[in-house]
Amino acid sequence: MTTAQLLALDLVATLVAVGSWAAAVVVSTRPAASQRTARLALGLAGLGVVVLAAQVLLAIVLWPSGWWFVQEKVLLALPVGLAGAGVAIVVAVPPLIARARGRAIAVRPRESTALLVAALTAAAAAAAAAAQYVVGYPMTVVPAIALVVLVALGSGLGHALFAAEARRLVVGLAALAGLCLVASLGFSWLTSVASPVALANAHAHAAEPPAPAGTVSVADLRTADDAPGTVRHFDLTAAQQTVTLPSGATVNAWTFGSVPGPEIRVTQGDLVEVTLHNTDIAEGVTLHWHGYDVPNGEDGVAGVTQDAVLPGDSFTYRFEASDAGTYWYHTHQNSADGVRRGLYGTLIVEPRSGVPEDVDLVVPVHTFGHSVLLDDSDRAETLVVQAGDSVRVRLINTDQVPQRFRITGAPFEVAAVDGRDIAGPTPLDGAALRIPAGGRMDVTVTIPAGGALLTVDGTSRSSLLLAPDGVTGGGLKPDRSAADVDLLAYGTPNAAALPHGDGLVQATMVLDRLPRFLSGAPINGYAVNGAVFPHIPSIEVTEGNVLELTVANRGSDTHPMHIHGHHVLVLSRNGVAATGAPLWLDTFDVQPGEVWVVALVADNPGIWMDHCHNLEHAAEGMMMALHYAGVTSPFDQGGQHGNHSE
């Protein structure tokens, strides 16, 4: 079983344990006690013990997957659950056995309380084991104490009720339990509105004392005025626009002039200069060059590397097109909303020697409501290509979720991923190409006489047929049962690709979904190491370091993690080392229960966002920073420009 399946099974076991102990309490304390009810109570208690034993076994099985998946079970859930079950077995079970044998023995308050303790400790253990839904990783002392105190107060309250103690004692215990809950919620709320620890030390303002020697502002980490290369200038204008799709459907979009935005295509070595104008997007816009390792001041993140461009304003970006490949651009101001509405486009950097294929085709996928666009069309299209011609298809996923592409009718090769060539690609036939949100994949295919069909799972209306004139491709049907290509085992290995730098920095990101307060408002947020933006501490590096990053996903959602300004080398997934060609990614998809280990060289100084590229997850907390020592930012979240990094 996978780690995700084991975690789901553990959750089911927890619910069964709580239910069985609680039912045992209810049955055993019924006024009309009988042999039958005693036997039922014993059976329910026995089920609780069996399930608790199963939870111990599950924790043992989960342990090799990583401490992140068992820490709250080992430290709190199982000890508390075992203690409660022990009390029940020693104190309450013997009288129940006597009753089951026909002896007229009533369950006294202390014995019913023992069963109540077992039920409450099972419930507390459930809260701790499901601290993935409450506390998250890491389990710290304060929440652990709060849970234990709640168990103790609940047990005392139950005893007081069953023993008919004085009303004053009952009310006092109930008040203390309520106070504990309110105090916990209040502490969480105050933390959410306090000054953030993430990025807090990175901001420098004119009213503050001069920055220490050796520091640099992100505003100064920009492309030099005398940078080499032929200047290629582009203008992009953001505006609200009603777009009529080829199917006839209309979309009230935000665009850079079209959907997708104008293609920016340059040659390796060019100096790219893009001026962004904003006509009427009241929330503001920026341009982030997704996957392109530009200088930090050109990265286009509102509130970190610049202020959002408001209506009537403009901003000019400049960077050297040093790396050939497939990339894209999008707003990084309220991006969860802006990208979904259409503020995106493609960036293609051709190699100096030119593209070797006969046809170079760019196919971004984007979803507007129920319409799925392949490039600019939401219906079946045909592109005439001569039989025998080679085609490079640049697939770009601009959506919030993974997309599976399929090529039917001809073998193909994966030539590049996230703008980096794959060494020694081998032919594939019918395999699915799963691309995470924000990711790209270049595939090459030689067109046969019967053509080749490009489709994407999730829609039967949008497709692209590459075929000679007159060919309809009627016999081409995608096999949606075909397995995904495993890029970690694809291509020719090369052990010499490990990053080299000065000093190793190791960091861990544990991804989860937890109830949290975001700017004072309660949400079921997406957390990193138990916190949500802007309260997630940054990963600190010094230029020249090698960062080894471990990312574990405790939740039930997939998280395409995207680090700005860098590509990472994938070292392993779930403890299994990558065996294929060196795989350099800027967006790697950590699925539920998975653990990825990646490495990068800290060779691009700045304050770089590191976030989930399901941009709705980023907006709900899953965003932090990779922060180089000595780099500051004069830009803030909010303010007069309404900056919002996500």
mmCIF file of N, CA and C in Angstrom, residues 353-454:
data_model
loop_
_atom_site.group_PDB
_atom_site.id
_atom_site.type_symbol
_atom_site.label_atom_id
_atom_site.label_comp_id
_atom_site.label_asym_id
_atom_site.label_seq_id
_atom_site.Cartn_x
_atom_site.Cartn_y
_atom_site.Cartn_z
ATOM 1 N N SER A 353 21.569 27.856 -32.488
ATOM 2 C CA SER A 353 21.665 27.062 -33.714
ATOM 3 C C SER A 353 20.319 26.834 -34.378
ATOM 4 N N GLY A 354 19.248 27.308 -33.746
ATOM 5 C CA GLY A 354 17.916 27.131 -34.298
ATOM 6 C C GLY A 354 17.245 25.872 -33.783
ATOM 7 N N VAL A 355 15.936 25.788 -34.017
ATOM 8 C CA VAL A 355 15.163 24.616 -33.606
ATOM 9 C C VAL A 355 15.358 23.530 -34.659
ATOM 10 N N PRO A 356 15.800 22.327 -34.264
ATOM 11 C CA PRO A 356 16.126 21.294 -35.255
ATOM 12 C C PRO A 356 14.913 20.679 -35.936
ATOM 13 N N GLU A 357 13.728 20.750 -35.335
ATOM 14 C CA GLU A 357 12.551 20.120 -35.930
ATOM 15 C C GLU A 357 12.000 20.966 -37.083
ATOM 16 N N ASP A 358 11.233 20.328 -37.962
ATOM 17 C CA ASP A 358 10.634 21.033 -39.101
ATOM 18 C C ASP A 358 9.534 21.992 -38.668
ATOM 19 N N VAL A 359 8.782 21.611 -37.652
ATOM 20 C CA VAL A 359 7.666 22.420 -37.161
ATOM 21 C C VAL A 359 7.834 22.621 -35.659
ATOM 22 N N ASP A 360 7.664 23.862 -35.196
ATOM 23 C CA ASP A 360 7.779 24.191 -33.769
ATOM 24 C C ASP A 360 6.422 24.706 -33.309
ATOM 25 N N LEU A 361 5.772 23.925 -32.448
ATOM 26 C CA LEU A 361 4.385 24.195 -32.082
ATOM 27 C C LEU A 361 4.279 24.418 -30.573
ATOM 28 N N VAL A 362 3.650 25.500 -30.154
ATOM 29 C CA VAL A 362 3.474 25.817 -28.744
ATOM 30 C C VAL A 362 2.009 25.586 -28.369
ATOM 31 N N VAL A 363 1.766 24.740 -27.346
ATOM 32 C CA VAL A 363 0.394 24.386 -26.965
ATOM 33 C C VAL A 363 0.217 24.562 -25.456
ATOM 34 N N PRO A 364 -0.145 25.774 -25.015
ATOM 35 C CA PRO A 364 -0.529 25.928 -23.608
ATOM 36 C C PRO A 364 -1.949 25.420 -23.403
ATOM 37 N N VAL A 365 -2.207 24.788 -22.263
ATOM 38 C CA VAL A 365 -3.568 24.367 -21.927
ATOM 39 C C VAL A 365 -4.085 25.290 -20.840
ATOM 40 N N HIS A 366 -5.361 25.701 -20.980
ATOM 41 C CA HIS A 366 -5.958 26.592 -19.984
ATOM 42 C C HIS A 366 -7.452 26.328 -19.931
ATOM 43 N N THR A 367 -8.004 26.390 -18.725
ATOM 44 C CA THR A 367 -9.420 26.113 -18.534
ATOM 45 C C THR A 367 -10.156 27.377 -18.125
ATOM 46 N N PHE A 368 -11.205 27.714 -18.908
ATOM 47 C CA PHE A 368 -12.140 28.780 -18.549
ATOM 48 C C PHE A 368 -13.488 28.117 -18.273
ATOM 49 N N GLY A 369 -13.853 27.987 -16.999
ATOM 50 C CA GLY A 369 -15.118 27.334 -16.686
ATOM 51 C C GLY A 369 -15.146 25.907 -17.194
ATOM 52 N N HIS A 370 -16.063 25.618 -18.141
ATOM 53 C CA HIS A 370 -16.177 24.276 -18.715
ATOM 54 C C HIS A 370 -15.429 24.161 -20.047
ATOM 55 N N SER A 371 -14.755 25.227 -20.457
ATOM 56 C CA SER A 371 -14.037 25.224 -21.731
ATOM 57 C C SER A 371 -12.550 25.008 -21.502
ATOM 58 N N VAL A 372 -11.993 23.987 -22.167
ATOM 59 C CA VAL A 372 -10.564 23.704 -22.080
ATOM 60 C C VAL A 372 -9.917 24.116 -23.390
ATOM 61 N N LEU A 373 -8.962 25.045 -23.296
ATOM 62 C CA LEU A 373 -8.290 25.542 -24.492
ATOM 63 C C LEU A 373 -6.966 24.825 -24.694
ATOM 64 N N LEU A 374 -6.735 24.327 -25.917
ATOM 65 C CA LEU A 374 -5.407 23.933 -26.372
ATOM 66 C C LEU A 374 -4.925 25.068 -27.246
ATOM 67 N N ASP A 375 -3.943 25.799 -26.761
ATOM 68 C CA ASP A 375 -3.523 27.071 -27.348
ATOM 69 C C ASP A 375 -4.704 28.043 -27.273
ATOM 70 N N ASP A 376 -5.320 28.401 -28.407
ATOM 71 C CA ASP A 376 -6.406 29.383 -28.367
ATOM 72 C C ASP A 376 -7.750 28.795 -28.771
ATOM 73 N N SER A 377 -7.863 27.460 -28.791
ATOM 74 C CA SER A 377 -9.090 26.837 -29.276
ATOM 75 C C SER A 377 -9.670 25.862 -28.256
ATOM 76 N N ASP A 378 -11.007 25.860 -28.163
ATOM 77 C CA ASP A 378 -11.706 24.927 -27.288
ATOM 78 C C ASP A 378 -12.485 23.887 -28.091
ATOM 79 N N ARG A 379 -12.012 23.590 -29.311
ATOM 80 C CA ARG A 379 -12.665 22.568 -30.125
ATOM 81 C C ARG A 379 -11.598 21.761 -30.864
ATOM 82 N N ALA A 380 -12.037 20.763 -31.604
ATOM 83 C CA ALA A 380 -11.100 19.930 -32.367
ATOM 84 C C ALA A 380 -10.534 20.740 -33.533
ATOM 85 N N GLU A 381 -9.204 20.779 -33.629
ATOM 86 C CA GLU A 381 -8.528 21.520 -34.697
ATOM 87 C C GLU A 381 -7.573 20.595 -35.443
ATOM 88 N N THR A 382 -7.231 20.988 -36.674
ATOM 89 C CA THR A 382 -6.280 20.245 -37.491
ATOM 90 C C THR A 382 -5.195 21.192 -37.981
ATOM 91 N N LEU A 383 -3.943 20.767 -37.854
ATOM 92 C CA LEU A 383 -2.808 21.509 -38.409
ATOM 93 C C LEU A 383 -2.188 20.643 -39.486
ATOM 94 N N VAL A 384 -2.113 21.174 -40.707
ATOM 95 C CA VAL A 384 -1.566 20.403 -41.822
ATOM 96 C C VAL A 384 -0.054 20.314 -41.687
ATOM 97 N N VAL A 385 0.445 19.079 -41.606
ATOM 98 C CA VAL A 385 1.873 18.790 -41.506
ATOM 99 C C VAL A 385 2.179 17.665 -42.481
ATOM 100 N N GLN A 386 3.241 17.809 -43.228
ATOM 101 C CA GLN A 386 3.589 16.791 -44.213
ATOM 102 C C GLN A 386 4.054 15.502 -43.535
ATOM 103 N N ALA A 387 3.685 14.381 -44.124
ATOM 104 C CA ALA A 387 4.146 13.087 -43.610
ATOM 105 C C ALA A 387 5.670 13.048 -43.637
ATOM 106 N N GLY A 388 6.253 12.589 -42.563
ATOM 107 C CA GLY A 388 7.708 12.528 -42.451
ATOM 108 C C GLY A 388 8.322 13.738 -41.791
ATOM 109 N N ASP A 389 7.563 14.819 -41.629
ATOM 110 C CA ASP A 389 8.093 15.999 -40.950
ATOM 111 C C ASP A 389 8.210 15.739 -39.444
ATOM 112 N N SER A 390 9.237 16.322 -38.845
ATOM 113 C CA SER A 390 9.394 16.241 -37.394
ATOM 114 C C SER A 390 8.770 17.476 -36.755
ATOM 115 N N VAL A 391 8.112 17.265 -35.617
ATOM 116 C CA VAL A 391 7.417 18.357 -34.928
ATOM 117 C C VAL A 391 7.866 18.397 -33.473
ATOM 118 N N ARG A 392 8.203 19.579 -32.998
ATOM 119 C CA ARG A 392 8.415 19.802 -31.566
ATOM 120 C C ARG A 392 7.132 20.404 -31.011
ATOM 121 N N VAL A 393 6.509 19.708 -30.061
ATOM 122 C CA VAL A 393 5.283 20.186 -29.427
ATOM 123 C C VAL A 393 5.640 20.633 -28.013
ATOM 124 N N ARG A 394 5.503 21.922 -27.760
ATOM 125 C CA ARG A 394 5.833 22.503 -26.450
ATOM 126 C C ARG A 394 4.553 22.577 -25.620
ATOM 127 N N LEU A 395 4.393 21.642 -24.699
ATOM 128 C CA LEU A 395 3.195 21.545 -23.865
ATOM 129 C C LEU A 395 3.392 22.352 -22.588
ATOM 130 N N ILE A 396 2.439 23.216 -22.284
ATOM 131 C CA ILE A 396 2.526 24.093 -21.112
ATOM 132 C C ILE A 396 1.221 23.991 -20.340
ATOM 133 N N ASN A 397 1.298 23.672 -19.056
ATOM 134 C CA ASN A 397 0.111 23.589 -18.211
ATOM 135 C C ASN A 397 -0.029 24.881 -17.419
ATOM 136 N N THR A 398 -0.973 25.726 -17.817
ATOM 137 C CA THR A 398 -1.207 26.996 -17.115
ATOM 138 C C THR A 398 -2.344 26.896 -16.106
ATOM 139 N N ASP A 399 -2.887 25.686 -15.919
ATOM 140 C CA ASP A 399 -3.996 25.484 -14.995
ATOM 141 C C ASP A 399 -3.502 25.302 -13.564
ATOM 142 N N GLN A 400 -4.458 25.112 -12.638
ATOM 143 C CA GLN A 400 -4.157 24.956 -11.221
ATOM 144 C C GLN A 400 -3.902 23.502 -10.824
ATOM 145 N N VAL A 401 -4.256 22.571 -11.706
ATOM 146 C CA VAL A 401 -4.175 21.142 -11.393
ATOM 147 C C VAL A 401 -3.377 20.436 -12.480
ATOM 148 N N PRO A 402 -2.904 19.200 -12.208
ATOM 149 C CA PRO A 402 -2.161 18.466 -13.240
ATOM 150 C C PRO A 402 -3.031 18.198 -14.458
ATOM 151 N N GLN A 403 -2.385 18.121 -15.618
ATOM 152 C CA GLN A 403 -3.061 17.756 -16.860
ATOM 153 C C GLN A 403 -2.298 16.597 -17.502
ATOM 154 N N ARG A 404 -3.050 15.659 -18.067
ATOM 155 C CA ARG A 404 -2.440 14.531 -18.782
ATOM 156 C C ARG A 404 -2.651 14.712 -20.283
ATOM 157 N N PHE A 405 -1.544 14.803 -21.002
ATOM 158 C CA PHE A 405 -1.587 14.887 -22.457
ATOM 159 C C PHE A 405 -1.296 13.507 -23.039
ATOM 160 N N ARG A 406 -1.844 13.247 -24.215
ATOM 161 C CA ARG A 406 -1.594 11.978 -24.909
ATOM 162 C C ARG A 406 -1.394 12.252 -26.389
ATOM 163 N N ILE A 407 -0.424 11.547 -26.971
ATOM 164 C CA ILE A 407 -0.193 11.597 -28.417
ATOM 165 C C ILE A 407 -0.484 10.217 -28.970
ATOM 166 N N THR A 408 -1.442 10.151 -29.890
ATOM 167 C CA THR A 408 -1.902 8.882 -30.447
ATOM 168 C C THR A 408 -1.582 8.828 -31.937
ATOM 169 N N GLY A 409 -1.085 7.688 -32.378
ATOM 170 C CA GLY A 409 -0.840 7.493 -33.807
ATOM 171 C C GLY A 409 0.613 7.452 -34.198
ATOM 172 N N ALA A 410 1.513 7.817 -33.283
ATOM 173 C CA ALA A 410 2.941 7.820 -33.611
ATOM 174 C C ALA A 410 3.755 7.772 -32.326
ATOM 175 N N PRO A 411 4.910 7.107 -32.340
ATOM 176 C CA PRO A 411 5.809 7.178 -31.179
ATOM 177 C C PRO A 411 6.382 8.582 -31.042
ATOM 178 N N PHE A 412 6.797 8.911 -29.831
ATOM 179 C CA PHE A 412 7.337 10.243 -29.568
ATOM 180 C C PHE A 412 8.414 10.142 -28.506
ATOM 181 N N GLU A 413 9.159 11.231 -28.325
ATOM 182 C CA GLU A 413 10.183 11.311 -27.294
ATOM 183 C C GLU A 413 9.979 12.570 -26.464
ATOM 184 N N VAL A 414 10.339 12.489 -25.188
ATOM 185 C CA VAL A 414 10.347 13.672 -24.324
ATOM 186 C C VAL A 414 11.721 14.317 -24.466
ATOM 187 N N ALA A 415 11.763 15.463 -25.137
ATOM 188 C CA ALA A 415 13.035 16.112 -25.438
ATOM 189 C C ALA A 415 13.499 17.046 -24.329
ATOM 190 N N ALA A 416 12.553 17.640 -23.603
ATOM 191 C CA ALA A 416 12.921 18.597 -22.555
ATOM 192 C C ALA A 416 11.784 18.693 -21.544
ATOM 193 N N VAL A 417 12.146 19.024 -20.309
ATOM 194 C CA VAL A 417 11.165 19.240 -19.235
ATOM 195 C C VAL A 417 11.546 20.534 -18.520
ATOM 196 N N ASP A 418 10.576 21.412 -18.351
ATOM 197 C CA ASP A 418 10.800 22.693 -17.666
ATOM 198 C C ASP A 418 11.984 23.455 -18.254
ATOM 199 N N GLY A 419 12.097 23.406 -19.582
ATOM 200 C CA GLY A 419 13.127 24.174 -20.272
ATOM 201 C C GLY A 419 14.497 23.543 -20.297
ATOM 202 N N ARG A 420 14.676 22.352 -19.726
ATOM 203 C CA ARG A 420 15.980 21.687 -19.694
ATOM 204 C C ARG A 420 15.916 20.406 -20.521
ATOM 205 N N ASP A 421 16.906 20.238 -21.406
ATOM 206 C CA ASP A 421 16.933 19.061 -22.276
ATOM 207 C C ASP A 421 17.106 17.782 -21.470
ATOM 208 N N ILE A 422 16.510 16.696 -21.966
ATOM 209 C CA ILE A 422 16.654 15.375 -21.380
ATOM 210 C C ILE A 422 17.709 14.610 -22.171
ATOM 211 N N ALA A 423 18.702 14.084 -21.475
ATOM 212 C CA ALA A 423 19.777 13.342 -22.138
ATOM 213 C C ALA A 423 19.283 11.954 -22.545
ATOM 214 N N GLY A 424 19.541 11.592 -23.806
ATOM 215 C CA GLY A 424 19.237 10.243 -24.275
ATOM 216 C C GLY A 424 17.780 9.850 -24.196
ATOM 217 N N PRO A 425 16.837 10.670 -24.705
ATOM 218 C CA PRO A 425 15.426 10.273 -24.657
ATOM 219 C C PRO A 425 15.176 9.037 -25.519
ATOM 220 N N THR A 426 14.243 8.216 -25.094
ATOM 221 C CA THR A 426 13.902 6.996 -25.825
ATOM 222 C C THR A 426 12.458 7.071 -26.292
ATOM 223 N N PRO A 427 12.114 6.350 -27.376
ATOM 224 C CA PRO A 427 10.753 6.434 -27.931
ATOM 225 C C PRO A 427 9.709 5.900 -26.960
ATOM 226 N N LEU A 428 8.564 6.557 -26.966
ATOM 227 C CA LEU A 428 7.408 6.160 -26.174
ATOM 228 C C LEU A 428 6.218 6.006 -27.113
ATOM 229 N N ASP A 429 5.319 5.117 -26.768
ATOM 230 C CA ASP A 429 4.158 4.895 -27.629
ATOM 231 C C ASP A 429 2.908 4.793 -26.764
ATOM 232 N N GLY A 430 2.084 5.843 -26.787
ATOM 233 C CA GLY A 430 0.814 5.816 -26.072
ATOM 234 C C GLY A 430 0.882 6.226 -24.622
ATOM 235 N N ALA A 431 2.057 6.400 -24.057
ATOM 236 C CA ALA A 431 2.175 6.743 -22.638
ATOM 237 C C ALA A 431 1.592 8.131 -22.359
ATOM 238 N N ALA A 432 1.079 8.303 -21.155
ATOM 239 C CA ALA A 432 0.512 9.591 -20.753
ATOM 240 C C ALA A 432 1.614 10.525 -20.273
ATOM 241 N N LEU A 433 1.452 11.804 -20.569
ATOM 242 C CA LEU A 433 2.398 12.834 -20.146
ATOM 243 C C LEU A 433 1.711 13.673 -19.073
ATOM 244 N N ARG A 434 1.979 13.361 -17.814
ATOM 245 C CA ARG A 434 1.367 14.091 -16.696
ATOM 246 C C ARG A 434 2.226 15.307 -16.373
ATOM 247 N N ILE A 435 1.645 16.495 -16.573
ATOM 248 C CA ILE A 435 2.379 17.733 -16.358
ATOM 249 C C ILE A 435 1.739 18.481 -15.199
ATOM 250 N N PRO A 436 2.519 18.788 -14.155
ATOM 251 C CA PRO A 436 1.938 19.496 -13.007
ATOM 252 C C PRO A 436 1.566 20.924 -13.360
ATOM 253 N N ALA A 437 0.783 21.551 -12.513
ATOM 254 C CA ALA A 437 0.431 22.951 -12.704
ATOM 255 C C ALA A 437 1.702 23.788 -12.819
ATOM 256 N N GLY A 438 1.808 24.551 -13.887
ATOM 257 C CA GLY A 438 2.978 25.392 -14.112
ATOM 258 C C GLY A 438 4.082 24.727 -14.891
ATOM 259 N N GLY A 439 4.040 23.395 -15.053
ATOM 260 C CA GLY A 439 5.126 22.664 -15.699
ATOM 261 C C GLY A 439 5.042 22.702 -17.211
ATOM 262 N N ARG A 440 6.162 22.329 -17.844
ATOM 263 C CA ARG A 440 6.232 22.253 -19.304
ATOM 264 C C ARG A 440 6.940 20.978 -19.729
ATOM 265 N N MET A 441 6.607 20.525 -20.921
ATOM 266 C CA MET A 441 7.249 19.339 -21.462
ATOM 267 C C MET A 441 7.314 19.483 -22.984
ATOM 268 N N ASP A 442 8.527 19.374 -23.547
ATOM 269 C CA ASP A 442 8.698 19.378 -25.003
ATOM 270 C C ASP A 442 8.753 17.939 -25.488
ATOM 271 N N VAL A 443 7.905 17.598 -26.453
ATOM 272 C CA VAL A 443 7.950 16.267 -27.053
ATOM 273 C C VAL A 443 8.197 16.416 -28.542
ATOM 274 N N THR A 444 8.906 15.450 -29.105
ATOM 275 C CA THR A 444 9.172 15.454 -30.542
ATOM 276 C C THR A 444 8.536 14.224 -31.160
ATOM 277 N N VAL A 445 7.936 14.415 -32.333
ATOM 278 C CA VAL A 445 7.229 13.334 -33.007
ATOM 279 C C VAL A 445 7.384 13.499 -34.519
ATOM 280 N N THR A 446 7.589 12.392 -35.203
ATOM 281 C CA THR A 446 7.621 12.388 -36.665
ATOM 282 C C THR A 446 6.243 11.969 -37.157
ATOM 283 N N ILE A 447 5.631 12.803 -37.996
ATOM 284 C CA ILE A 447 4.242 12.608 -38.387
ATOM 285 C C ILE A 447 4.124 11.503 -39.436
ATOM 286 N N PRO A 448 3.331 10.454 -39.154
ATOM 287 C CA PRO A 448 3.099 9.388 -40.141
ATOM 288 C C PRO A 448 2.012 9.797 -41.137
ATOM 289 N N ALA A 449 1.790 8.965 -42.131
ATOM 290 C CA ALA A 449 0.793 9.275 -43.162
ATOM 291 C C ALA A 449 -0.605 9.406 -42.576
ATOM 292 N N GLY A 450 -0.883 8.658 -41.500
ATOM 293 C CA GLY A 450 -2.207 8.725 -40.888
ATOM 294 C C GLY A 450 -2.365 9.821 -39.858
ATOM 295 N N GLY A 451 -1.298 10.592 -39.608
ATOM 296 C CA GLY A 451 -1.361 11.698 -38.674
ATOM 297 C C GLY A 451 -1.146 11.284 -37.228
ATOM 298 N N ALA A 452 -1.047 12.280 -36.361
ATOM 299 C CA ALA A 452 -0.895 12.077 -34.914
ATOM 300 C C ALA A 452 -1.861 13.014 -34.206
ATOM 301 N N LEU A 453 -2.524 12.496 -33.165
ATOM 302 C CA LEU A 453 -3.566 13.242 -32.463
ATOM 303 C C LEU A 453 -3.095 13.610 -31.066
ATOM 304 N N LEU A 454 -3.181 14.897 -30.727
ATOM 305 C CA LEU A 454 -2.860 15.391 -29.397
ATOM 306 C C LEU A 454 -4.160 15.642 -28.637
#
